[in-house]
């Protein structure tokens, strides 16, 4: 008997008097067990009843239940188990088991979602735990209520118990958002981490750290409770190097540890990643119930830092940035020592820790620090952003060194197979080479769109561009340190005292500045002030012949030009007749015009639409729809509720992904074209970092448009500046989004709870659709199908979603 000290003197657990260490239970299981113990119907302490104990069920029956649950990784409703059991084995399921699900607690996890006993979800335990519990069930013949018997059991089994402890390996998560804590740093290839938080969205559950940090905390609580009562029983009689033990640590905690030295009693805490000297009387045997959780401290490598893993400067930088802090993680390679990118998400912007630490290798002698009130000549403006900021190159030692090393690289590649240096594993923050205008340039990967397309920033010009992965080159190892040591040579600046009282640059002002500075070989500049927090210098810029006449500076010229009349007085709305748009001030304009690459004086003057923007293909061919009764492989892209979701044909997804990549590459490189915005017309729109085919559904007064994604079925709001003409080449693939309604369920006003359940069940997942009805329309986006959805992901069982939804509705009604 083991007392569980919950206030009732008869609460306790019974263990078989065999040479088998008792299996630990979680707090939740102990509470449920204690409820069963104190139940007036069956009190095991007073009236042992083999019909109400887990041991009374045959191991064959339990093995069959386990076989079913292993097929349902997201769990199975308890009330659905009898039907699945009968369908699988053609044998009737014993209904009385549903009235006491604790009978299955040794082979599965029972998650009660309400006070109704049958309203629970069953999850399979790990195979090792199942095997052990089945073996225990086979051997259970009697119960003993004497603690002395348990003590005798430990003494008899002591010798065989101390050795041959096998703890399962830590499983690297395959899905979800992963967070880790950095515990120790030997070098950047041996960073010791602990997984802190794993988020896995499953049906009806959000498990936060269930198998990682939360499991560890629960285990250590159980260790503390156990050893505080049994420390004398479990004291270690003989120890050996490498042995796993339980150690009584500070603050009355009990932790798992491995002995690394007997001479000075030094142990290594396997879940926390540090060594400590301990007293011999604080070491106990590690009981079997505390061996099933993998060690939580794991080694990893930081991507992009491998070549400098032992550099003391880099190691110090990584240590100061990471130790005992929690980070979001991108896992690039899963192996015994996984390759990671760490992100600090504690502030407004996410910080790439790998890229930040790499800056510690910059050669400080090559850094250029602008001085306030200093004058600089032979300045080259390399890039102008849409917010009016610009990047400048100033003659310096670093710029000369960069030219030398890039020339060496170009000479080197003349005699090498460049395919050997293709980038195979791109990740954000990676430094690569990119051939630009016949020269090599350093770039840093900023955003990865697809396997083929990504955004890079040119480190020495500040330009951001979308390129193909195949165009990037790795830096040869013998040049890597030299290339990394040179700080970026593009200095971010802005024109001082601009913009005048507007807080925003107009498109016309940006275009004027670009035309004025980009094609001019050199400028002179004066630094007015430095904004260190934003890393930007406020400057006055001069053409060489105008320096240092402030009145003839670029700042004064653009300030005096008629470029700052914002379209803030232009509010667009759909006219009642639907024939055009109007200004709030009443001046009629033929259409809303977006600025082109060349300066246009005003919207009325740019009412024309260039021929290059006119499409000769109005609509793509309609997507062929199956007939009622046909089967179709689909992917659910959006799910609102059973009455409205959007599907895409599975066999066309590759074509859609290829189209999306081509749109990213084209529109990210193409010069902006003037666009006439009209309702119910097709366009390309940039939403997030991607370009989509959209139809304009509405024009809002705040300069935004309401659009519908024709391939994904989502409604979005976008700025008018994010819209471009949809080229003919992007109109050939039929629109992929098909609106759908679930067949087999009564159409109704769906509750928020039912909508969430349905969304979690089907969104972003593939299914087989069996079409019940097709509602056709002249517009492809107005067509609709009524269909059954079938989940065929399990090997022997097909799940019909409408059955699941119907069952859930019944459960919700019971709950109400």
Coordinates of N, CA, C and O in Angstrom, one line a residue, residues 714-786:
X714 N -10.2 33.2 -49.7 CA -10.2 34.1 -48.5 C -10.5 35.6 -48.9 O -10.1 36.0 -50.0
X715 N -11.2 36.3 -48.0 CA -11.4 37.7 -48.2 C -10.4 38.5 -47.5 O -10.1 38.2 -46.3
X716 N -9.8 39.5 -48.1 CA -8.7 40.2 -47.5 C -8.9 41.7 -47.8 O -9.6 42.1 -48.7
X717 N -8.2 42.6 -47.0 CA -8.1 44.0 -47.3 C -6.7 44.3 -47.6 O -5.7 43.9 -47.0
X718 N -6.5 45.0 -48.7 CA -5.1 45.4 -49.2 C -5.1 46.9 -49.5 O -6.1 47.5 -49.9
X719 N -3.9 47.5 -49.4 CA -3.7 48.9 -49.8 C -3.7 48.9 -51.4 O -3.3 48.0 -52.0
X720 N -4.2 50.0 -51.9 CA -4.2 50.2 -53.4 C -2.8 50.1 -53.9 O -2.6 49.7 -55.1
X721 N -1.8 50.4 -53.1 CA -0.4 50.3 -53.6 C 0.1 48.9 -53.7 O 1.2 48.7 -54.3
X722 N -0.6 47.9 -53.3 CA -0.2 46.5 -53.3 C -0.9 45.8 -54.5 O -0.8 44.6 -54.6
X723 N -1.5 46.5 -55.4 CA -2.2 45.9 -56.5 C -1.6 46.2 -57.8 O -1.1 47.4 -58.1
X724 N -1.4 45.2 -58.7 CA -0.8 45.4 -60.0 C -1.7 44.6 -61.1 O -2.5 43.8 -60.7
X725 N -1.5 45.0 -62.3 CA -2.3 44.3 -63.4 C -2.0 42.8 -63.4 O -0.8 42.4 -63.1
X726 N -2.9 41.9 -63.7 CA -2.7 40.5 -63.7 C -2.4 40.2 -65.2 O -3.3 40.3 -66.1
X727 N -1.2 39.7 -65.4 CA -0.8 39.4 -66.8 C -1.5 38.2 -67.4 O -2.0 37.4 -66.7
X728 N -1.5 38.2 -68.7 CA -2.1 37.0 -69.4 C -1.5 35.7 -69.0 O -2.2 34.7 -68.8
X729 N -0.2 35.7 -68.8 CA 0.5 34.4 -68.4 C 0.0 33.9 -67.1 O 0.1 32.7 -66.8
X730 N -0.6 34.7 -66.3 CA -1.1 34.3 -65.0 C -2.6 34.1 -65.0 O -3.2 33.9 -63.9
X731 N -3.2 34.1 -66.2 CA -4.6 33.9 -66.3 C -5.0 32.6 -66.9 O -6.1 32.3 -67.2
X732 N -4.0 31.8 -67.2 CA -4.2 30.5 -67.9 C -4.7 29.4 -67.0 O -5.5 28.6 -67.4
X733 N -4.2 29.4 -65.8 CA -4.6 28.3 -64.9 C -6.0 28.7 -64.3 O -6.2 29.8 -63.8
X734 N -7.0 27.7 -64.4 CA -8.3 28.0 -63.8 C -8.2 28.4 -62.3 O -7.3 27.9 -61.6
X735 N -9.1 29.2 -61.9 CA -9.1 29.6 -60.4 C -9.4 28.3 -59.6 O -10.3 27.5 -59.9
X736 N -8.6 28.2 -58.5 CA -8.6 26.9 -57.8 C -9.6 26.8 -56.7 O -9.9 25.7 -56.2
X737 N -10.1 27.9 -56.2 CA -11.0 27.9 -55.0 C -12.4 27.4 -55.4 O -13.0 28.0 -56.3
X738 N -12.9 26.5 -54.7 CA -14.3 26.0 -54.9 C -15.0 26.1 -53.5 O -14.6 25.5 -52.6
X739 N -16.1 26.9 -53.5 CA -16.9 27.0 -52.3 C -17.6 25.7 -52.1 O -18.2 25.1 -53.0
X740 N -17.7 25.3 -50.8 CA -18.4 24.0 -50.5 C -19.2 24.0 -49.3 O -19.1 24.9 -48.4
X741 N -20.1 23.0 -49.2 CA -21.0 22.9 -48.0 C -21.0 21.4 -47.7 O -21.0 20.5 -48.6
X742 N -20.9 21.0 -46.4 CA -20.8 19.6 -46.0 C -22.2 19.0 -46.1 O -23.2 19.4 -45.6
X743 N -22.2 17.8 -46.8 CA -23.4 17.0 -47.0 C -23.5 16.1 -45.8 O -22.6 15.8 -45.1
X744 N -24.7 15.7 -45.6 CA -25.0 14.7 -44.5 C -25.3 15.3 -43.2 O -25.5 14.6 -42.2
X745 N -25.3 16.7 -43.1 CA -25.7 17.4 -41.8 C -26.7 18.4 -42.2 O -26.7 19.0 -43.3
X746 N -27.6 18.7 -41.2 CA -28.6 19.7 -41.5 C -28.0 21.1 -41.5 O -27.3 21.4 -40.6
X747 N -28.4 21.8 -42.5 CA -27.9 23.2 -42.6 C -28.5 24.0 -41.5 O -29.8 24.0 -41.3
X748 N -27.8 24.8 -40.8 CA -28.3 25.5 -39.6 C -27.4 26.7 -39.3 O -26.4 26.9 -40.0
X749 N -27.8 27.4 -38.2 CA -26.9 28.5 -37.7 C -25.9 27.8 -36.8 O -26.2 27.4 -35.7
X750 N -24.7 27.8 -37.3 CA -23.6 27.0 -36.6 C -23.1 27.8 -35.4 O -22.8 29.0 -35.6
X751 N -23.0 27.2 -34.3 CA -22.5 27.9 -33.1 C -21.0 28.1 -33.2 O -20.3 27.4 -34.0
X752 N -20.5 29.0 -32.4 CA -19.0 29.2 -32.5 C -18.3 28.0 -32.1 O -17.2 27.7 -32.7
X753 N -18.8 27.2 -31.1 CA -18.1 26.0 -30.6 C -18.0 25.0 -31.8 O -17.0 24.4 -32.0
X754 N -19.2 24.8 -32.5 CA -19.2 23.8 -33.5 C -18.3 24.3 -34.7 O -17.6 23.4 -35.3
X755 N -18.3 25.6 -35.0 CA -17.4 26.1 -36.0 C -15.9 25.9 -35.7 O -15.2 25.5 -36.6
X756 N -15.5 26.1 -34.5 CA -14.1 25.9 -34.1 C -13.7 24.4 -34.2 O -12.7 24.1 -34.8
X757 N -14.6 23.5 -33.8 CA -14.4 22.1 -33.9 C -14.2 21.7 -35.4 O -13.3 21.0 -35.7
X758 N -15.1 22.2 -36.2 CA -15.0 21.8 -37.6 C -13.8 22.4 -38.3 O -13.1 21.7 -39.0
X759 N -13.4 23.6 -37.9 CA -12.2 24.2 -38.5 C -11.0 23.4 -38.1 O -10.1 23.1 -39.0
X760 N -10.9 23.1 -36.8 CA -9.7 22.3 -36.4 C -9.6 21.0 -37.0 O -8.6 20.4 -37.2
X761 N -10.8 20.4 -37.4 CA -10.9 19.1 -37.9 C -10.4 19.0 -39.4 O -9.8 18.0 -39.8
X762 N -10.8 20.1 -40.2 CA -10.6 19.9 -41.6 C -9.7 20.9 -42.3 O -9.1 20.7 -43.3
X763 N -9.5 22.1 -41.7 CA -8.7 23.2 -42.4 C -7.3 22.8 -42.5 O -6.6 22.2 -41.6
X764 N -6.7 23.1 -43.7 CA -5.3 22.8 -44.1 C -5.1 21.3 -44.1 O -3.9 20.9 -43.9
X765 N -6.1 20.5 -44.5 CA -5.9 19.1 -44.6 C -6.5 18.5 -45.9 O -7.4 19.1 -46.4
X766 N -5.9 17.4 -46.4 CA -6.5 16.7 -47.6 C -7.6 15.7 -47.2 O -7.6 15.1 -46.1
X767 N -8.5 15.6 -48.1 CA -9.6 14.7 -48.0 C -10.0 14.1 -49.3 O -9.6 14.6 -50.4
X768 N -10.9 13.1 -49.3 CA -11.6 12.6 -50.5 C -13.0 13.2 -50.4 O -13.7 13.0 -49.4
X769 N -13.4 13.9 -51.5 CA -14.8 14.4 -51.5 C -15.7 13.6 -52.4 O -15.3 13.2 -53.5
X770 N -16.8 13.2 -51.8 CA -17.9 12.5 -52.6 C -19.0 13.6 -52.9 O -19.7 14.0 -52.0
X771 N -19.1 14.0 -54.1 CA -20.0 15.1 -54.5 C -21.4 14.6 -54.4 O -21.8 13.6 -55.0
X772 N -22.2 15.4 -53.7 CA -23.7 15.2 -53.7 C -24.4 16.1 -54.6 O -25.4 15.6 -55.3
X773 N -24.0 17.3 -54.7 CA -24.7 18.3 -55.6 C -23.7 19.3 -56.1 O -22.8 19.7 -55.4
X774 N -24.0 19.9 -57.3 CA -23.2 21.0 -57.8 C -24.1 22.2 -58.2 O -25.1 22.0 -59.0
X775 N -23.8 23.3 -57.7 CA -24.6 24.5 -58.0 C -23.7 25.4 -58.9 O -22.8 26.0 -58.4
X776 N -24.0 25.4 -60.2 CA -23.1 26.1 -61.2 C -23.4 27.6 -61.2 O -24.5 28.0 -60.8
X777 N -22.5 28.3 -61.8 CA -22.7 29.8 -62.0 C -21.8 30.2 -63.1 O -20.8 29.6 -63.5
X778 N -22.1 31.4 -63.7 CA -21.3 31.9 -64.8 C -19.9 32.3 -64.2 O -18.9 32.3 -64.9
X779 N -19.9 32.9 -63.0 CA -18.6 33.2 -62.4 C -18.1 32.0 -61.6 O -18.8 31.5 -60.8
X780 N -16.9 31.7 -61.8 CA -16.3 30.5 -61.2 C -16.3 30.7 -59.7 O -16.4 29.7 -58.9
X781 N -16.1 31.9 -59.2 CA -16.0 32.1 -57.7 C -17.4 32.0 -57.0 O -17.5 32.0 -55.8
X782 N -18.5 32.0 -57.8 CA -19.8 31.8 -57.3 C -20.3 30.4 -57.3 O -21.4 30.1 -56.8
X783 N -19.5 29.5 -57.9 CA -20.0 28.1 -58.0 C -19.8 27.4 -56.6 O -19.0 27.8 -55.8
X784 N -20.7 26.4 -56.4 CA -20.6 25.8 -55.0 C -20.9 24.3 -55.2 O -21.7 23.9 -56.1
X785 N -20.3 23.5 -54.3 CA -20.6 22.1 -54.3 C -21.1 21.7 -52.9 O -20.7 22.3 -51.9
X786 N -21.9 20.7 -52.9 CA -22.3 20.1 -51.6 C -21.7 18.7 -51.6 O -21.9 17.9 -52.5

